[in-house]
Amino acid sequence: MNRICEVLDIEVPIIEGGLAYVGNGLLAAAVSNGGGFGQIGSAGRTPENFEDEILIACEATKNPFGVNIPISQHTDFTPYLERIKKHKDKIKAVSLGAGNPKELIPFIKENGLKALVLTSTAFHSAKAENLGADIIICEGYEAGGSNGPSELTTFTLVPQVKRVVSIPVVAAGGIVDGRSMAAAMILGADGIQMGTRFVATKECEAHDHFKAAILEAKDDSTTIMTRMLKGPLRVLKNEYAKQVQVTEKNHPTLEHILPMVRGTYNKLSMFDGDIQGGFMSCGQVASLINDLGSAETVVQQISNEARQLFRTSDTLGF
Ligand SMILES: Cc1cc2nc3c(=O)[nH]c(=O)nc-3n(C[C@H](O)[C@H](O)[C@H](O)COP(=O)(O)O)c2cc1C
C-alpha cells in the first residue's frame, strides 16, 4: 500500500496544500471526497472562522482531512491550537510550514494527530524527521506562495530529500496533472501536494477574478517578489507586484516592504477580487490549468491519469 495513504488513511496520495485566505472547508471536503487529503488553511482566518470551516468540512465529508498552520504567519497561534485540540477527533493531521516546527510537533503528537512538515531543503527535511514529523512535504521553487530561500526546484529537491529521510515524502510545486504526479513519484515521492490547481476549482472560495486570472495565465505569468528581504514569494504578475519590486529596488528595507505585503493586500486580490490592487500567490503551473472543475473530480482524474501512465510505461520508445 502507498505509504501516504497508509499514514493519512486515504485512497490516493494527493494532498491539498494549505491555502491562505482561500483554503475553505468545502474545498477540503471535496478533495477528501475524491479520495485525497483536503486541508483547511488558518492563514488569513480568525480562530473563529477557522473553527467554522472545520465544522463545514466535517458536515461535507466522512473522509479524513487536515489543517495547515504556517507558523510565521501568525503572531499568536495559540487560539488556533485550542481549536485543533477541541476538534482533534475530527482532524487527522496538521501541516506546518513557514517556520521552525520544533515547538508544535509535540503538541500535534500529544493530540494523536499526524505531523506533516513543509521543507525546501534536504537538511531541513532530515531535521524535521528527527523532530518527529510523520510526513515531509518538500516544496520546490515552482510553487505558488512562499518559497524556500535556497530556490531548489521540485525536480532536484525530491531525490535529495529521499536520500536523507526514511519517512514518506510528498512532492509539492509544479504538479498539476497525472503526468507531473507520475514524474514526481518516479523521482521518489510517495505522493503529491498541489495548491494552484485546487484554487482553480468550483469549491474553492477564491474570487472568480483570481480564478479567471489563473485560467488566462501563460507559462511566464508568475514572478518572484520579496526575495532579498522576506524570502521569495511567487505571485501572478500584475501592477501591484511590479510596484513591490520597484520599491524593493529603490528602498530595500523591511520598513518599506512589510507594509506592502501585509495580508490585507493578499486578501484584496485573492478573496475580494481586486486583481490589480494586491498580490495573488500562484504557481508556475497556472498555464496548464484549463477548467474550473470540481476538486473531487480533479483528484480522481489526476490519480487515474497517473495510474494509467504507470501501466503504459513501455511508451518510452527506446
Ligand atoms: C493561493 C495560495 C495560498 C497558499 N497559502 C499557503 C499557506 O497558507 N500555507 C502553506 O503551507 N502553503 C501555502 N501555499 C502553498 C501550497 O500549500 C502548496 O504547497 C503549493 O501551492 C504547491 O505548489 P503549486 O502551486 O505549484 O501546486 C499557498 C499556495 C497558493 C497558490
CSV table of C-alpha atoms and ligand atoms in Angstrom, one decimal:
chain,number,residue,atom,x,y,z
A,1,MET,CA,0.0,0.0,0.0
A,2,ASN,CA,1.1,3.6,-0.7
A,3,ARG,CA,2.8,5.0,2.4
A,4,ILE,CA,1.0,8.4,2.4
A,5,CYS,CA,-2.4,6.6,2.0
A,6,GLU,CA,-1.4,4.4,5.0
A,7,VAL,CA,-0.4,7.3,7.3
A,8,LEU,CA,-3.4,9.5,6.4
A,9,ASP,CA,-5.9,6.7,5.8
A,10,ILE,CA,-6.8,8.0,2.3
A,11,GLU,CA,-7.3,6.3,-1.1
A,12,VAL,CA,-4.9,8.3,-3.3
A,13,PRO,CA,-1.8,10.2,-2.2
A,14,ILE,CA,-2.9,13.7,-3.3
A,15,ILE,CA,-2.9,16.5,-0.7
A,16,GLU,CA,-4.4,19.9,-1.0
A,17,GLY,CA,-1.8,22.3,0.4
A,18,GLY,CA,-2.8,24.9,3.0
A,19,LEU,CA,-4.1,27.9,1.1
A,20,ALA,CA,-4.1,31.3,2.9
A,21,TYR,CA,-7.4,33.0,2.6
A,22,VAL,CA,-8.9,30.6,0.2
A,23,GLY,CA,-8.4,27.1,1.7
A,24,ASN,CA,-12.0,26.7,2.9
A,25,GLY,CA,-13.9,23.7,4.5
A,26,LEU,CA,-15.9,22.9,1.4
A,27,LEU,CA,-12.8,22.7,-0.7
A,28,ALA,CA,-11.0,20.5,1.8
A,29,ALA,CA,-14.1,18.2,2.0
A,30,ALA,CA,-14.3,17.9,-1.9
A,31,VAL,CA,-10.6,16.9,-2.1
A,32,SER,CA,-11.2,14.3,0.6
A,33,ASN,CA,-14.4,13.1,-1.0
A,34,GLY,CA,-12.3,12.5,-4.2
A,35,GLY,CA,-10.1,10.1,-2.1
A,36,GLY,CA,-7.3,12.7,-1.5
A,37,PHE,CA,-6.5,14.7,1.6
A,38,GLY,CA,-8.0,18.2,1.9
A,39,GLN,CA,-6.8,20.8,4.4
A,40,ILE,CA,-8.2,23.9,5.9
A,41,GLY,CA,-5.9,26.9,5.9
A,42,SER,CA,-5.5,29.0,9.0
A,43,ALA,CA,-3.6,31.9,7.4
A,44,GLY,CA,-5.9,34.9,6.9
A,45,ARG,CA,-8.7,33.4,9.1
A,46,THR,CA,-9.7,34.4,12.6
A,47,PRO,CA,-9.7,31.4,15.0
A,48,GLU,CA,-13.5,31.5,15.0
A,49,ASN,CA,-13.7,31.3,11.2
A,50,PHE,CA,-11.0,28.6,11.2
A,51,GLU,CA,-13.2,26.6,13.6
A,52,ASP,CA,-16.3,27.2,11.4
A,53,GLU,CA,-14.5,25.9,8.4
A,54,ILE,CA,-13.5,22.7,10.3
A,55,LEU,CA,-17.2,22.1,11.1
A,56,ILE,CA,-18.2,22.8,7.5
A,57,ALA,CA,-15.7,20.2,6.3
A,58,CYS,CA,-17.0,17.7,8.9
A,59,GLU,CA,-20.5,18.1,7.6
A,60,ALA,CA,-19.4,17.7,4.0
A,61,THR,CA,-17.2,14.6,4.2
A,62,LYS,CA,-16.8,11.5,6.2
A,63,ASN,CA,-13.2,11.1,5.0
A,64,PRO,CA,-10.1,12.3,6.8
A,65,PHE,CA,-8.9,15.9,6.3
A,66,GLY,CA,-6.3,18.2,8.0
A,67,VAL,CA,-5.5,21.7,8.8
A,68,ASN,CA,-2.5,24.0,8.0
A,69,ILE,CA,-0.5,26.3,10.3
A,70,PRO,CA,2.1,28.5,8.5
A,71,ILE,CA,4.0,29.3,11.7
A,72,SER,CA,5.4,32.7,11.0
A,73,GLN,CA,2.1,34.0,9.5
A,74,HIS,CA,0.6,34.0,13.0
A,75,THR,CA,1.5,36.5,15.7
A,76,ASP,CA,-0.1,34.1,18.2
A,77,PHE,CA,-1.1,30.6,17.1
A,78,THR,CA,-2.4,29.5,20.5
A,79,PRO,CA,-6.1,30.1,19.7
A,80,TYR,CA,-5.8,28.0,16.5
A,81,LEU,CA,-4.1,25.2,18.5
A,82,GLU,CA,-7.0,25.4,21.0
A,83,ARG,CA,-9.5,24.8,18.2
A,84,ILE,CA,-7.4,21.9,16.8
A,85,LYS,CA,-7.4,20.3,20.3
A,86,LYS,CA,-11.1,20.8,20.6
A,87,HIS,CA,-11.8,19.1,17.3
A,88,LYS,CA,-8.9,16.6,17.4
A,89,ASP,CA,-11.4,13.7,16.8
A,90,LYS,CA,-12.4,15.3,13.5
A,91,ILE,CA,-8.9,16.2,12.2
A,92,LYS,CA,-6.4,13.7,11.0
A,93,ALA,CA,-3.2,15.8,10.6
A,94,VAL,CA,-1.7,19.2,11.0
A,95,SER,CA,0.7,20.6,8.4
A,96,LEU,CA,3.3,23.1,9.5
A,97,GLY,CA,5.2,25.5,7.2
A,98,ALA,CA,7.0,28.8,7.2
A,99,GLY,CA,8.9,28.4,10.4
A,100,ASN,CA,10.6,26.1,12.9
A,101,PRO,CA,8.2,23.2,13.7
A,102,LYS,CA,10.1,22.2,16.9
A,103,GLU,CA,7.6,23.6,19.3
A,104,LEU,CA,4.5,22.4,17.6
A,105,ILE,CA,5.3,18.8,16.7
A,106,PRO,CA,5.0,17.6,20.3
A,107,PHE,CA,1.5,19.3,20.6
A,108,ILE,CA,0.4,17.5,17.4
A,109,LYS,CA,1.6,14.1,18.5
A,110,GLU,CA,0.2,14.5,22.1
A,111,ASN,CA,-3.2,15.0,20.5
A,112,GLY,CA,-2.9,11.9,18.5
A,113,LEU,CA,-2.6,13.7,15.1
A,114,LYS,CA,-0.1,13.2,12.3
A,115,ALA,CA,2.5,15.9,11.7
A,116,LEU,CA,3.2,17.0,8.1
A,117,VAL,CA,6.2,19.3,7.8
A,118,LEU,CA,6.9,21.5,4.8
A,119,THR,CA,10.5,21.8,3.8
A,120,SER,CA,12.6,23.2,1.0
A,121,THR,CA,16.0,21.6,1.5
A,122,ALA,CA,17.3,18.1,2.4
A,123,PHE,CA,18.9,19.5,5.5
A,124,HIS,CA,15.6,20.7,7.0
A,125,SER,CA,13.8,17.5,5.9
A,126,ALA,CA,16.3,15.4,8.0
A,127,LYS,CA,15.8,17.8,10.9
A,128,ALA,CA,12.0,17.5,10.7
A,129,GLU,CA,12.2,13.7,10.7
A,130,ASN,CA,14.4,13.9,13.8
A,131,LEU,CA,11.8,16.1,15.5
A,132,GLY,CA,9.1,13.5,14.9
A,133,ALA,CA,7.4,14.5,11.6
A,134,ASP,CA,5.3,11.8,10.1
A,135,ILE,CA,5.5,13.1,6.5
A,136,ILE,CA,7.8,15.5,4.8
A,137,ILE,CA,6.2,17.8,2.2
A,138,CYS,CA,9.1,19.1,0.2
A,139,GLU,CA,8.2,22.1,-1.9
A,140,GLY,CA,10.1,23.3,-4.9
A,141,TYR,CA,10.6,26.8,-6.3
A,142,GLU,CA,7.9,26.4,-8.9
A,143,ALA,CA,5.2,26.6,-6.2
A,144,GLY,CA,2.7,29.3,-5.6
A,145,GLY,CA,3.1,31.4,-2.4
A,146,SER,CA,6.2,31.5,-0.1
A,147,ASN,CA,9.2,29.6,-1.4
A,148,GLY,CA,12.4,28.4,0.3
A,149,PRO,CA,15.3,30.8,0.2
A,150,SER,CA,17.6,28.1,-1.4
A,151,GLU,CA,15.3,28.2,-4.5
A,152,LEU,CA,15.6,24.4,-5.2
A,153,THR,CA,13.2,23.1,-7.9
A,154,THR,CA,11.0,20.1,-7.2
A,155,PHE,CA,12.9,18.1,-9.8
A,156,THR,CA,16.2,18.4,-7.8
A,157,LEU,CA,14.7,18.6,-4.4
A,158,VAL,CA,12.7,15.3,-4.2
A,159,PRO,CA,15.5,12.9,-4.9
A,160,GLN,CA,17.8,14.7,-2.5
A,161,VAL,CA,15.2,14.7,0.3
A,162,LYS,CA,14.5,11.0,-0.4
A,163,ARG,CA,18.2,10.3,0.1
A,164,VAL,CA,18.2,11.6,3.7
A,165,VAL,CA,14.9,10.6,5.3
A,166,SER,CA,13.1,7.3,5.8
A,167,ILE,CA,9.6,8.7,6.5
A,168,PRO,CA,7.3,9.2,3.5
A,169,VAL,CA,7.9,12.2,1.2
A,170,VAL,CA,5.4,14.3,-0.7
A,171,ALA,CA,6.4,16.5,-3.6
A,172,ALA,CA,4.9,19.9,-4.0
A,173,GLY,CA,5.4,22.7,-6.5
A,174,GLY,CA,4.8,22.4,-10.2
A,175,ILE,CA,2.4,19.5,-10.1
A,176,VAL,CA,-0.9,19.8,-11.9
A,177,ASP,CA,-1.9,16.6,-13.7
A,178,GLY,CA,-1.3,12.9,-13.9
A,179,ARG,CA,1.9,13.4,-15.8
A,180,SER,CA,3.5,15.6,-13.2
A,181,MET,CA,2.2,13.4,-10.5
A,182,ALA,CA,3.8,10.3,-12.1
A,183,ALA,CA,7.0,12.3,-12.7
A,184,ALA,CA,7.2,13.2,-9.0
A,185,MET,CA,6.6,9.6,-8.0
A,186,ILE,CA,9.3,8.4,-10.4
A,187,LEU,CA,11.7,10.8,-8.7
A,188,GLY,CA,10.9,9.1,-5.5
A,189,ALA,CA,8.0,10.9,-4.0
A,190,ASP,CA,5.4,8.8,-2.2
A,191,GLY,CA,2.7,11.3,-3.0
A,192,ILE,CA,2.0,14.9,-4.2
A,193,GLN,CA,0.6,18.2,-2.9
A,194,MET,CA,-1.0,20.8,-5.1
A,195,GLY,CA,-2.0,24.4,-4.3
A,196,THR,CA,-2.6,26.3,-7.5
A,197,ARG,CA,-4.6,23.5,-9.2
A,198,PHE,CA,-7.0,23.5,-6.2
A,199,VAL,CA,-7.6,27.2,-6.3
A,200,ALA,CA,-9.0,26.8,-9.8
A,201,THR,CA,-11.9,24.6,-8.7
A,202,LYS,CA,-15.5,25.4,-8.1
A,203,GLU,CA,-15.4,24.6,-4.3
A,204,CYS,CA,-12.5,27.0,-3.6
A,205,GLU,CA,-13.7,30.3,-2.2
A,206,ALA,CA,-11.1,32.3,-4.1
A,207,HIS,CA,-12.7,35.2,-6.0
A,208,ASP,CA,-13.8,34.5,-9.6
A,209,HIS,CA,-11.4,37.2,-10.9
A,210,PHE,CA,-8.5,35.3,-9.3
A,211,LYS,CA,-9.6,32.0,-10.8
A,212,ALA,CA,-10.0,33.7,-14.2
A,213,ALA,CA,-6.5,35.1,-13.9
A,214,ILE,CA,-5.2,31.6,-13.3
A,215,LEU,CA,-7.1,30.3,-16.4
A,216,GLU,CA,-5.7,33.1,-18.5
A,217,ALA,CA,-2.1,32.7,-17.2
A,218,LYS,CA,0.8,31.9,-19.6
A,219,ASP,CA,4.0,30.0,-18.8
A,220,ASP,CA,5.7,33.2,-17.7
A,221,SER,CA,2.8,34.8,-15.9
A,222,THR,CA,4.3,34.4,-12.4
A,223,THR,CA,7.1,36.4,-10.8
A,224,ILE,CA,9.1,36.4,-7.5
A,225,MET,CA,8.6,39.3,-5.0
A,226,THR,CA,10.4,40.0,-1.7
A,227,ARG,CA,13.4,37.7,-2.5
A,228,MET,CA,16.0,39.6,-0.5
A,229,LEU,CA,14.0,40.9,2.4
A,230,LYS,CA,11.4,38.4,3.3
A,231,GLY,CA,12.2,35.3,1.2
A,232,PRO,CA,10.8,34.6,-2.3
A,233,LEU,CA,7.1,34.8,-2.8
A,234,ARG,CA,5.7,33.5,-6.1
A,235,VAL,CA,2.7,35.5,-7.3
A,236,LEU,CA,0.9,36.3,-10.6
A,237,LYS,CA,2.4,39.3,-12.4
A,238,ASN,CA,0.3,42.4,-12.0
A,239,GLU,CA,0.6,46.1,-11.4
A,240,TYR,CA,0.9,45.6,-7.6
A,241,ALA,CA,3.7,43.0,-7.9
A,242,LYS,CA,5.6,45.5,-10.1
A,243,GLN,CA,5.2,48.2,-7.5
A,244,VAL,CA,6.5,45.9,-4.8
A,245,GLN,CA,9.5,45.0,-7.0
A,246,VAL,CA,10.3,48.7,-7.8
A,247,THR,CA,10.1,49.5,-4.1
A,248,GLU,CA,12.4,46.6,-3.2
A,249,LYS,CA,14.9,48.0,-5.7
A,250,ASN,CA,14.7,51.7,-4.7
A,251,HIS,CA,14.1,51.3,-0.9
A,252,PRO,CA,15.4,47.9,0.1
A,253,THR,CA,14.4,47.9,3.7
A,254,LEU,CA,11.8,45.9,5.6
A,255,GLU,CA,10.3,49.2,6.7
A,256,HIS,CA,9.3,49.9,3.1
A,257,ILE,CA,8.4,46.4,2.1
A,258,LEU,CA,6.5,44.9,5.0
A,259,PRO,CA,3.5,47.3,4.8
A,260,MET,CA,3.2,46.4,1.1
A,261,VAL,CA,3.0,42.7,1.6
A,262,ARG,CA,0.5,42.7,4.5
A,263,GLY,CA,-2.2,40.0,4.3
A,264,THR,CA,-4.8,42.7,3.6
A,265,TYR,CA,-3.3,43.1,0.1
A,266,ASN,CA,-3.3,39.3,-0.5
A,267,LYS,CA,-6.9,39.1,0.6
A,268,LEU,CA,-7.9,42.1,-1.5
A,269,SER,CA,-6.9,40.3,-4.7
A,270,MET,CA,-7.4,36.6,-4.0
A,271,PHE,CA,-10.6,36.9,-1.9
A,272,ASP,CA,-12.2,40.3,-2.8
A,273,GLY,CA,-11.3,40.1,-6.5
A,274,ASP,CA,-9.4,43.4,-7.0
A,275,ILE,CA,-6.7,41.7,-9.1
A,276,GLN,CA,-4.6,44.8,-9.7
A,277,GLY,CA,-4.8,46.2,-6.1
A,278,GLY,CA,-3.0,43.5,-4.3
A,279,PHE,CA,-1.0,40.3,-4.9
A,280,MET,CA,-2.0,36.7,-5.7
A,281,SER,CA,0.0,33.6,-4.8
A,282,CYS,CA,0.2,31.4,-7.8
A,283,GLY,CA,2.5,28.6,-9.1
A,284,GLN,CA,4.3,28.3,-12.5
A,285,VAL,CA,1.8,25.5,-13.5
A,286,ALA,CA,-1.1,28.0,-13.8
A,287,SER,CA,-1.0,28.0,-17.6
A,288,LEU,CA,-1.6,24.2,-17.7
A,289,ILE,CA,-5.0,24.7,-15.9
A,290,ASN,CA,-7.9,25.0,-18.4
A,291,ASP,CA,-11.0,24.5,-16.4
A,292,LEU,CA,-12.7,25.2,-13.0
A,293,GLY,CA,-13.7,21.6,-12.3
A,294,SER,CA,-14.8,20.2,-9.1
A,295,ALA,CA,-11.9,19.4,-6.7
A,296,GLU,CA,-13.3,15.9,-6.2
A,297,THR,CA,-13.1,15.3,-10.0
A,298,VAL,CA,-9.6,16.9,-10.2
A,299,VAL,CA,-8.3,14.3,-7.6
A,300,GLN,CA,-9.9,11.4,-9.4
A,301,GLN,CA,-8.7,12.5,-12.9
A,302,ILE,CA,-5.2,13.1,-11.8
A,303,SER,CA,-4.8,9.9,-9.9
A,304,ASN,CA,-6.4,7.9,-12.8
A,305,GLU,CA,-4.1,9.6,-15.3
A,306,ALA,CA,-1.0,8.8,-13.2
A,307,ARG,CA,-2.1,5.2,-12.7
A,308,GLN,CA,-2.6,4.9,-16.5
A,309,LEU,CA,0.8,6.3,-17.2
A,310,PHE,CA,2.5,3.8,-14.9
A,311,ARG,CA,0.6,1.0,-16.6
A,312,THR,CA,1.8,2.1,-20.0
A,313,SER,CA,5.3,2.8,-19.1
A,314,ASP,CA,6.5,1.0,-22.2
A,315,THR,CA,5.8,4.2,-24.2
A,316,LEU,CA,9.4,5.5,-23.8
A,317,GLY,CA,10.2,4.4,-27.3
A,318,PHE,CA,13.8,3.2,-26.7
B,1,LIG,C1,-3.1,30.9,-3.1
B,1,LIG,C2,-2.1,30.1,-2.4
B,1,LIG,C3,-2.0,30.2,-1.0
B,1,LIG,C4,-1.1,29.5,-0.3
B,1,LIG,N1,-1.1,29.6,1.1
B,1,LIG,C5,-0.4,28.7,1.8
B,1,LIG,C6,-0.5,28.6,3.3
B,1,LIG,O1,-1.2,29.4,3.9
B,1,LIG,N2,0.3,27.7,3.9
B,1,LIG,C7,1.1,26.8,3.3
B,1,LIG,O2,1.7,26.0,3.9
B,1,LIG,N3,1.3,26.9,1.9
B,1,LIG,C8,0.5,27.7,1.2
B,1,LIG,N4,0.6,27.7,-0.2
B,1,LIG,C9,1.5,26.7,-0.8
B,1,LIG,C10,0.6,25.5,-1.1
B,1,LIG,O3,0.1,24.8,0.0
B,1,LIG,C11,1.4,24.4,-2.0
B,1,LIG,O4,2.4,23.8,-1.3
B,1,LIG,C12,1.9,25.0,-3.3
B,1,LIG,O5,0.9,25.8,-3.9
B,1,LIG,C13,2.3,23.9,-4.2
B,1,LIG,O6,2.7,24.4,-5.5
B,1,LIG,P1,1.8,24.6,-6.7
B,1,LIG,O7,1.2,25.9,-6.5
B,1,LIG,O8,2.7,24.5,-7.9
B,1,LIG,O9,0.7,23.5,-6.7
B,1,LIG,C14,-0.2,28.6,-0.9
B,1,LIG,C15,-0.3,28.5,-2.3
B,1,LIG,C16,-1.2,29.2,-3.0
B,1,LIG,C17,-1.3,29.1,-4.5
